mmCIF file of N, CA and C in Angstrom:
data_model
loop_
_atom_site.group_PDB
_atom_site.id
_atom_site.type_symbol
_atom_site.label_atom_id
_atom_site.label_comp_id
_atom_site.label_asym_id
_atom_site.label_seq_id
_atom_site.Cartn_x
_atom_site.Cartn_y
_atom_site.Cartn_z
ATOM 1 N N MET G 1 86.302 -16.759 -22.428
ATOM 2 C CA MET G 1 85.636 -16.600 -21.165
ATOM 3 C C MET G 1 86.529 -16.978 -20.019
ATOM 4 N N PRO G 2 87.658 -16.398 -19.939
ATOM 5 C CA PRO G 2 88.515 -16.743 -18.816
ATOM 6 C C PRO G 2 87.888 -16.337 -17.485
ATOM 7 N N ASN G 3 87.835 -17.299 -16.586
ATOM 8 C CA ASN G 3 87.339 -17.067 -15.237
ATOM 9 C C ASN G 3 88.522 -17.299 -14.309
ATOM 10 N N VAL G 4 88.978 -16.241 -13.646
ATOM 11 C CA VAL G 4 90.182 -16.330 -12.826
ATOM 12 C C VAL G 4 89.848 -16.021 -11.374
ATOM 13 N N LYS G 5 90.247 -16.944 -10.519
ATOM 14 C CA LYS G 5 90.117 -16.735 -9.078
ATOM 15 C C LYS G 5 91.510 -16.779 -8.477
ATOM 16 N N LEU G 6 91.864 -15.726 -7.781
ATOM 17 C CA LEU G 6 93.112 -15.694 -7.027
ATOM 18 C C LEU G 6 92.763 -16.002 -5.582
ATOM 19 N N PHE G 7 93.063 -17.207 -5.147
ATOM 20 C CA PHE G 7 92.860 -17.585 -3.757
ATOM 21 C C PHE G 7 94.098 -17.124 -2.999
ATOM 22 N N VAL G 8 93.922 -16.122 -2.136
ATOM 23 C CA VAL G 8 95.060 -15.486 -1.463
ATOM 24 C C VAL G 8 94.936 -15.694 0.040
ATOM 25 N N ASP G 9 95.997 -16.234 0.631
ATOM 26 C CA ASP G 9 96.033 -16.428 2.073
ATOM 27 C C ASP G 9 95.744 -15.095 2.766
ATOM 28 N N GLU G 10 94.941 -15.150 3.808
ATOM 29 C CA GLU G 10 94.516 -13.926 4.497
ATOM 30 C C GLU G 10 95.685 -13.066 4.964
ATOM 31 N N ALA G 11 96.769 -13.684 5.413
ATOM 32 C CA ALA G 11 97.925 -12.907 5.889
ATOM 33 C C ALA G 11 98.588 -12.155 4.739
ATOM 34 N N VAL G 12 98.721 -12.803 3.597
ATOM 35 C CA VAL G 12 99.308 -12.141 2.420
ATOM 36 C C VAL G 12 98.382 -11.030 1.941
ATOM 37 N N LEU G 13 97.095 -11.309 1.921
ATOM 38 C CA LEU G 13 96.138 -10.295 1.474
ATOM 39 C C LEU G 13 96.151 -9.084 2.402
ATOM 40 N N ALA G 14 96.220 -9.317 3.701
ATOM 41 C CA ALA G 14 96.252 -8.204 4.651
ATOM 42 C C ALA G 14 97.475 -7.318 4.426
ATOM 43 N N ALA G 15 98.596 -7.932 4.091
ATOM 44 C CA ALA G 15 99.839 -7.176 3.917
ATOM 45 C C ALA G 15 99.965 -6.521 2.548
ATOM 46 N N HIS G 16 99.265 -7.050 1.536
ATOM 47 C CA HIS G 16 99.502 -6.592 0.161
ATOM 48 C C HIS G 16 98.219 -6.324 -0.632
ATOM 49 N N LYS G 17 97.106 -6.122 0.048
ATOM 50 C CA LYS G 17 95.830 -5.982 -0.652
ATOM 51 C C LYS G 17 95.821 -4.880 -1.708
ATOM 52 N N PRO G 18 96.267 -3.658 -1.416
ATOM 53 C CA PRO G 18 96.212 -2.623 -2.457
ATOM 54 C C PRO G 18 96.980 -3.020 -3.724
ATOM 55 N N ALA G 19 98.155 -3.597 -3.562
ATOM 56 C CA ALA G 19 98.954 -3.989 -4.732
ATOM 57 C C ALA G 19 98.302 -5.141 -5.485
ATOM 58 N N LEU G 20 97.735 -6.099 -4.762
ATOM 59 C CA LEU G 20 97.077 -7.226 -5.428
ATOM 60 C C LEU G 20 95.829 -6.773 -6.175
ATOM 61 N N VAL G 21 95.044 -5.899 -5.560
ATOM 62 C CA VAL G 21 93.859 -5.369 -6.247
ATOM 63 C C VAL G 21 94.282 -4.586 -7.486
ATOM 64 N N ALA G 22 95.344 -3.807 -7.373
ATOM 65 C CA ALA G 22 95.839 -3.041 -8.525
ATOM 66 C C ALA G 22 96.346 -3.956 -9.636
ATOM 67 N N ALA G 23 96.739 -5.172 -9.305
ATOM 68 C CA ALA G 23 97.249 -6.118 -10.310
ATOM 69 C C ALA G 23 96.137 -6.797 -11.104
ATOM 70 N N LEU G 24 94.891 -6.653 -10.669
ATOM 71 C CA LEU G 24 93.793 -7.338 -11.359
ATOM 72 C C LEU G 24 93.589 -6.836 -12.788
ATOM 73 N N ARG G 25 93.602 -5.527 -12.988
ATOM 74 C CA ARG G 25 93.384 -4.996 -14.341
ATOM 75 C C ARG G 25 94.500 -5.414 -15.300
ATOM 76 N N PRO G 26 95.779 -5.287 -14.919
ATOM 77 C CA PRO G 26 96.825 -5.784 -15.820
ATOM 78 C C PRO G 26 96.710 -7.291 -16.088
ATOM 79 N N LEU G 27 96.252 -8.046 -15.093
ATOM 80 C CA LEU G 27 96.044 -9.478 -15.302
ATOM 81 C C LEU G 27 94.950 -9.699 -16.343
ATOM 82 N N ARG G 28 93.860 -8.966 -16.226
ATOM 83 C CA ARG G 28 92.791 -9.087 -17.227
ATOM 84 C C ARG G 28 93.289 -8.664 -18.601
ATOM 85 N N ASP G 29 94.070 -7.597 -18.673
ATOM 86 C CA ASP G 29 94.631 -7.161 -19.957
ATOM 87 C C ASP G 29 95.500 -8.252 -20.573
ATOM 88 N N LEU G 30 96.300 -8.916 -19.743
ATOM 89 C CA LEU G 30 97.136 -10.018 -20.222
ATOM 90 C C LEU G 30 96.274 -11.143 -20.785
ATOM 91 N N LEU G 31 95.236 -11.515 -20.053
ATOM 92 C CA LEU G 31 94.349 -12.583 -20.514
ATOM 93 C C LEU G 31 93.682 -12.219 -21.832
ATOM 94 N N CYS G 32 93.222 -10.980 -21.938
ATOM 95 C CA CYS G 32 92.577 -10.534 -23.179
ATOM 96 C C CYS G 32 93.541 -10.628 -24.355
ATOM 97 N N ALA G 33 94.764 -10.196 -24.151
ATOM 98 C CA ALA G 33 95.754 -10.213 -25.232
ATOM 99 C C ALA G 33 96.160 -11.637 -25.598
ATOM 100 N N GLU G 34 96.449 -12.452 -24.608
ATOM 101 C CA GLU G 34 96.964 -13.801 -24.868
ATOM 102 C C GLU G 34 95.889 -14.783 -25.315
ATOM 103 N N LEU G 35 94.645 -14.561 -24.880
ATOM 104 C CA LEU G 35 93.573 -15.502 -25.197
ATOM 105 C C LEU G 35 92.588 -14.960 -26.226
ATOM 106 N N SER G 36 92.837 -13.757 -26.716
ATOM 107 C CA SER G 36 91.993 -13.131 -27.750
ATOM 108 C C SER G 36 90.528 -13.064 -27.330
ATOM 109 N N VAL G 37 90.304 -12.442 -26.181
ATOM 110 C CA VAL G 37 88.944 -12.248 -25.683
ATOM 111 C C VAL G 37 88.762 -10.789 -25.284
ATOM 112 N N PRO G 38 87.522 -10.288 -25.313
ATOM 113 C CA PRO G 38 87.276 -8.921 -24.853
ATOM 114 C C PRO G 38 87.205 -8.883 -23.323
ATOM 115 N N PRO G 39 87.435 -7.711 -22.729
ATOM 116 C CA PRO G 39 87.367 -7.601 -21.267
ATOM 117 C C PRO G 39 86.048 -8.099 -20.674
ATOM 118 N N ALA G 40 84.948 -7.887 -21.373
ATOM 119 C CA ALA G 40 83.651 -8.311 -20.845
ATOM 120 C C ALA G 40 83.540 -9.827 -20.696
ATOM 121 N N ALA G 41 84.393 -10.562 -21.376
ATOM 122 C CA ALA G 41 84.361 -12.027 -21.280
ATOM 123 C C ALA G 41 85.065 -12.538 -20.031
ATOM 124 N N CYS G 42 85.809 -11.673 -19.360
ATOM 125 C CA CYS G 42 86.641 -12.099 -18.225
ATOM 126 C C CYS G 42 85.947 -11.868 -16.890
ATOM 127 N N GLN G 43 86.266 -12.732 -15.956
ATOM 128 C CA GLN G 43 85.893 -12.543 -14.556
ATOM 129 C C GLN G 43 87.169 -12.768 -13.761
ATOM 130 N N VAL G 44 87.632 -11.758 -13.051
ATOM 131 C CA VAL G 44 88.887 -11.842 -12.302
ATOM 132 C C VAL G 44 88.609 -11.373 -10.876
ATOM 133 N N VAL G 45 88.829 -12.252 -9.897
ATOM 134 C CA VAL G 45 88.511 -11.916 -8.510
ATOM 135 C C VAL G 45 89.597 -12.410 -7.564
ATOM 136 N N ILE G 46 89.617 -11.806 -6.385
ATOM 137 C CA ILE G 46 90.458 -12.267 -5.281
ATOM 138 C C ILE G 46 89.537 -12.873 -4.232
ATOM 139 N N VAL G 47 89.893 -14.071 -3.776
ATOM 140 C CA VAL G 47 89.132 -14.756 -2.742
ATOM 141 C C VAL G 47 90.065 -14.987 -1.552
ATOM 142 N N PRO G 48 89.773 -14.372 -0.390
ATOM 143 C CA PRO G 48 90.619 -14.604 0.778
ATOM 144 C C PRO G 48 90.414 -16.029 1.307
ATOM 145 N N VAL G 49 91.516 -16.676 1.695
ATOM 146 C CA VAL G 49 91.436 -18.043 2.206
ATOM 147 C C VAL G 49 92.356 -18.216 3.410
ATOM 148 N N ALA G 50 92.068 -19.241 4.180
ATOM 149 C CA ALA G 50 92.962 -19.692 5.245
ATOM 150 C C ALA G 50 93.425 -21.077 4.826
ATOM 151 N N GLY G 51 94.716 -21.208 4.565
ATOM 152 C CA GLY G 51 95.240 -22.478 4.081
ATOM 153 C C GLY G 51 96.335 -23.019 4.977
ATOM 154 N N LEU G 52 96.849 -24.155 4.567
ATOM 155 C CA LEU G 52 97.942 -24.790 5.301
ATOM 156 C C LEU G 52 99.253 -24.072 5.034
ATOM 157 N N ALA G 53 100.134 -24.084 6.004
ATOM 158 C CA ALA G 53 101.401 -23.353 5.899
ATOM 159 C C ALA G 53 102.326 -23.915 4.824
ATOM 160 N N ASP G 54 102.165 -25.185 4.449
ATOM 161 C CA ASP G 54 103.064 -25.781 3.461
ATOM 162 C C ASP G 54 102.537 -25.677 2.026
ATOM 163 N N GLN G 55 101.504 -24.881 1.819
ATOM 164 C CA GLN G 55 100.952 -24.655 0.481
ATOM 165 C C GLN G 55 101.351 -23.261 0.002
ATOM 166 N N PRO G 56 101.386 -23.047 -1.327
ATOM 167 C CA PRO G 56 101.615 -21.680 -1.803
ATOM 168 C C PRO G 56 100.507 -20.763 -1.270
ATOM 169 N N PRO G 57 100.865 -19.596 -0.753
ATOM 170 C CA PRO G 57 99.847 -18.703 -0.208
ATOM 171 C C PRO G 57 98.957 -18.059 -1.264
ATOM 172 N N ILE G 58 99.351 -18.152 -2.524
ATOM 173 C CA ILE G 58 98.499 -17.658 -3.609
ATOM 174 C C ILE G 58 98.310 -18.790 -4.607
ATOM 175 N N ASN G 59 97.058 -19.089 -4.890
ATOM 176 C CA ASN G 59 96.708 -20.116 -5.859
ATOM 177 C C ASN G 59 95.799 -19.469 -6.902
ATOM 178 N N VAL G 60 96.276 -19.410 -8.129
ATOM 179 C CA VAL G 60 95.510 -18.819 -9.221
ATOM 180 C C VAL G 60 94.864 -19.952 -9.999
ATOM 181 N N GLU G 61 93.551 -19.925 -10.107
ATOM 182 C CA GLU G 61 92.834 -20.929 -10.880
ATOM 183 C C GLU G 61 92.162 -20.241 -12.054
ATOM 184 N N LEU G 62 92.560 -20.657 -13.244
ATOM 185 C CA LEU G 62 92.048 -20.094 -14.493
ATOM 186 C C LEU G 62 91.257 -21.173 -15.210
ATOM 187 N N ALA G 63 89.980 -20.923 -15.433
ATOM 188 C CA ALA G 63 89.124 -21.826 -16.201
ATOM 189 C C ALA G 63 88.788 -21.130 -17.510
ATOM 190 N N LEU G 64 88.881 -21.870 -18.601
ATOM 191 C CA LEU G 64 88.607 -21.279 -19.907
ATOM 192 C C LEU G 64 88.023 -22.320 -20.844
ATOM 193 N N LEU G 65 87.418 -21.818 -21.907
ATOM 194 C CA LEU G 65 86.921 -22.708 -22.948
ATOM 195 C C LEU G 65 88.068 -23.030 -23.894
ATOM 196 N N PRO G 66 88.170 -24.274 -24.337
ATOM 197 C CA PRO G 66 89.276 -24.635 -25.226
ATOM 198 C C PRO G 66 89.110 -24.036 -26.619
ATOM 199 N N ARG G 67 90.234 -23.756 -27.238
ATOM 200 C CA ARG G 67 90.313 -23.325 -28.633
ATOM 201 C C ARG G 67 91.572 -23.956 -29.204
ATOM 202 N N PRO G 68 91.593 -24.212 -30.501
ATOM 203 C CA PRO G 68 92.773 -24.856 -31.092
ATOM 204 C C PRO G 68 94.075 -24.099 -30.832
ATOM 205 N N GLU G 69 94.023 -22.775 -30.815
ATOM 206 C CA GLU G 69 95.247 -21.988 -30.622
ATOM 207 C C GLU G 69 95.700 -21.941 -29.160
ATOM 208 N N ARG G 70 94.890 -22.426 -28.256
ATOM 209 C CA ARG G 70 95.253 -22.452 -26.834
ATOM 210 C C ARG G 70 95.956 -23.776 -26.526
ATOM 211 N N THR G 71 97.139 -23.892 -27.049
ATOM 212 C CA THR G 71 97.911 -25.120 -26.889
ATOM 213 C C THR G 71 98.471 -25.231 -25.477
ATOM 214 N N ARG G 72 98.919 -26.419 -25.140
ATOM 215 C CA ARG G 72 99.527 -26.627 -23.825
ATOM 216 C C ARG G 72 100.723 -25.701 -23.640
ATOM 217 N N ASP G 73 101.566 -25.583 -24.673
ATOM 218 C CA ASP G 73 102.740 -24.709 -24.568
ATOM 219 C C ASP G 73 102.335 -23.259 -24.348
ATOM 220 N N LYS G 74 101.319 -22.801 -25.072
ATOM 221 C CA LYS G 74 100.861 -21.415 -24.921
ATOM 222 C C LYS G 74 100.316 -21.190 -23.509
ATOM 223 N N LEU G 75 99.541 -22.144 -23.005
ATOM 224 C CA LEU G 75 98.969 -21.996 -21.670
ATOM 225 C C LEU G 75 100.036 -22.120 -20.581
ATOM 226 N N MET G 76 101.045 -22.956 -20.797
ATOM 227 C CA MET G 76 102.158 -23.038 -19.837
ATOM 228 C C MET G 76 102.902 -21.704 -19.776
ATOM 229 N N ALA G 77 103.110 -21.092 -20.932
ATOM 230 C CA ALA G 77 103.778 -19.783 -20.971
ATOM 231 C C ALA G 77 102.919 -18.727 -20.276
ATOM 232 N N LEU G 78 101.614 -18.780 -20.495
ATOM 233 C CA LEU G 78 100.708 -17.840 -19.836
ATOM 234 C C LEU G 78 100.770 -18.025 -18.318
ATOM 235 N N ALA G 79 100.758 -19.260 -17.857
ATOM 236 C CA ALA G 79 100.839 -19.531 -16.416
ATOM 237 C C ALA G 79 102.133 -18.971 -15.830
ATOM 238 N N ALA G 80 103.233 -19.142 -16.544
ATOM 239 C CA ALA G 80 104.521 -18.615 -16.068
ATOM 240 C C ALA G 80 104.498 -17.093 -15.999
ATOM 241 N N THR G 81 103.869 -16.454 -16.973
ATOM 242 C CA THR G 81 103.768 -14.991 -16.973
ATOM 243 C C THR G 81 102.903 -14.513 -15.814
ATOM 244 N N ILE G 82 101.784 -15.184 -15.587
ATOM 245 C CA ILE G 82 100.906 -14.815 -14.469
ATOM 246 C C ILE G 82 101.676 -14.914 -13.153
ATOM 247 N N ARG G 83 102.388 -16.004 -12.972
ATOM 248 C CA ARG G 83 103.152 -16.195 -11.733
ATOM 249 C C ARG G 83 104.196 -15.094 -11.565
ATOM 250 N N ALA G 84 104.903 -14.775 -12.636
ATOM 251 C CA ALA G 84 105.926 -13.721 -12.569
ATOM 252 C C ALA G 84 105.299 -12.359 -12.303
ATOM 253 N N ASP G 85 104.161 -12.086 -12.946
ATOM 254 C CA ASP G 85 103.505 -10.786 -12.783
ATOM 255 C C ASP G 85 102.949 -10.577 -11.376
ATOM 256 N N LEU G 86 102.665 -11.653 -10.667
ATOM 257 C CA LEU G 86 102.122 -11.526 -9.309
ATOM 258 C C LEU G 86 103.206 -11.514 -8.234
ATOM 259 N N ALA G 87 104.448 -11.705 -8.625
ATOM 260 C CA ALA G 87 105.540 -11.755 -7.643
ATOM 261 C C ALA G 87 105.660 -10.452 -6.857
ATOM 262 N N ALA G 88 105.746 -9.330 -7.541
ATOM 263 C CA ALA G 88 105.904 -8.046 -6.845
ATOM 264 C C ALA G 88 104.662 -7.666 -6.044
ATOM 265 N N PRO G 89 103.449 -7.708 -6.642
ATOM 266 C CA PRO G 89 102.271 -7.311 -5.863
ATOM 267 C C PRO G 89 102.016 -8.176 -4.629
ATOM 268 N N SER G 90 102.523 -9.409 -4.647
ATOM 269 C CA SER G 90 102.292 -10.303 -3.507
ATOM 270 C C SER G 90 103.425 -10.253 -2.494
ATOM 271 N N GLY G 91 104.395 -9.382 -2.717
ATOM 272 C CA GLY G 91 105.532 -9.299 -1.811
ATOM 273 C C GLY G 91 106.455 -10.500 -1.912
ATOM 274 N N GLY G 92 106.439 -11.160 -3.069
ATOM 275 C CA GLY G 92 107.313 -12.314 -3.274
ATOM 276 C C GLY G 92 106.747 -13.628 -2.778
ATOM 277 N N ALA G 93 105.470 -13.653 -2.428
ATOM 278 C CA ALA G 93 104.848 -14.901 -1.973
ATOM 279 C C ALA G 93 104.843 -15.929 -3.106
ATOM 280 N N ALA G 94 104.918 -17.192 -2.743
ATOM 281 C CA ALA G 94 104.854 -18.259 -3.745
ATOM 282 C C ALA G 94 103.474 -18.260 -4.400
ATOM 283 N N VAL G 95 103.469 -18.449 -5.714
ATOM 284 C CA VAL G 95 102.224 -18.433 -6.484
ATOM 285 C C VAL G 95 102.124 -19.733 -7.273
ATOM 286 N N ALA G 96 101.026 -20.448 -7.102
ATOM 287 C CA ALA G 96 100.718 -21.618 -7.921
ATOM 288 C C ALA G 96 99.675 -21.195 -8.948
ATOM 289 N N VAL G 97 99.795 -21.697 -10.169
ATOM 290 C CA VAL G 97 98.827 -21.384 -11.222
ATOM 291 C C VAL G 97 98.298 -22.695 -11.779
ATOM 292 N N ARG G 98 96.989 -22.811 -11.824
ATOM 293 C CA ARG G 98 96.337 -23.993 -12.385
ATOM 294 C C ARG G 98 95.381 -23.537 -13.471
ATOM 295 N N ILE G 99 95.449 -24.196 -14.618
ATOM 296 C CA ILE G 99 94.577 -23.851 -15.741
ATOM 297 C C ILE G 99 93.788 -25.091 -16.126
ATOM 298 N N SER G 100 92.484 -24.922 -16.268
ATOM 299 C CA SER G 100 91.650 -26.047 -16.692
ATOM 300 C C SER G 100 90.719 -25.602 -17.809
ATOM 301 N N ALA G 101 90.478 -26.528 -18.722
ATOM 302 C CA ALA G 101 89.568 -26.269 -19.840
ATOM 303 C C ALA G 101 88.182 -26.786 -19.472
ATOM 304 N N LEU G 102 87.194 -25.980 -19.781
ATOM 305 C CA LEU G 102 85.808 -26.348 -19.516
ATOM 306 C C LEU G 102 85.222 -27.063 -20.732
ATOM 307 N N ASP G 103 84.206 -27.843 -20.513
ATOM 308 C CA ASP G 103 83.525 -28.534 -21.604
ATOM 309 C C ASP G 103 82.531 -27.569 -22.243
ATOM 310 N N PRO G 104 82.757 -27.169 -23.505
ATOM 311 C CA PRO G 104 81.860 -26.197 -24.136
ATOM 312 C C PRO G 104 80.436 -26.719 -24.332
ATOM 313 N N GLN G 105 80.255 -28.032 -24.306
ATOM 314 C CA GLN G 105 78.917 -28.605 -24.469
ATOM 315 C C GLN G 105 78.073 -28.485 -23.200
ATOM 316 N N THR G 106 78.736 -28.395 -22.061
ATOM 317 C CA THR G 106 77.989 -28.352 -20.806
ATOM 318 C C THR G 106 78.144 -27.039 -20.047
ATOM 319 N N TYR G 107 79.065 -26.176 -20.477
ATOM 320 C CA TYR G 107 79.299 -24.912 -19.774
ATOM 321 C C TYR G 107 78.168 -23.931 -20.064
ATOM 322 N N ILE G 108 77.655 -23.321 -19.021
ATOM 323 C CA ILE G 108 76.591 -22.323 -19.143
ATOM 324 C C ILE G 108 76.999 -21.106 -18.328
ATOM 325 N N ALA G 109 76.824 -19.918 -18.903
ATOM 326 C CA ALA G 109 77.110 -18.680 -18.177
ATOM 327 C C ALA G 109 76.003 -17.676 -18.447
ATOM 328 N N LEU G 110 75.433 -17.150 -17.402
ATOM 329 C CA LEU G 110 74.462 -16.066 -17.502
ATOM 330 C C LEU G 110 75.083 -14.865 -16.828
ATOM 331 N N LYS G 111 75.156 -13.754 -17.549
ATOM 332 C CA LYS G 111 75.760 -12.546 -16.971
ATOM 333 C C LYS G 111 74.722 -11.457 -16.897
#
């Protein structure tokens, strides 16, 4: 159940929106392949933000349920791939990636 929010600075989004929107499907495909989930399990969105100038203009937050095969090394590699894959669509803007595991005992999702 990967839930991905791309918080994109309004200026970057204004300049690169078509490319960033086009990058959403390949991002979902990557998540499905690397995390062994079907597309219907994913939620991938862009959220426009106004942030401070000294922060990365793109902040990717990925929340997922833990599984034994989702090791720290595997998730670090996934974060690096996400950052690299967003370089071109964002026009080379700095990208931060944060991944957090949700508590399966308390997580609830209604779709």
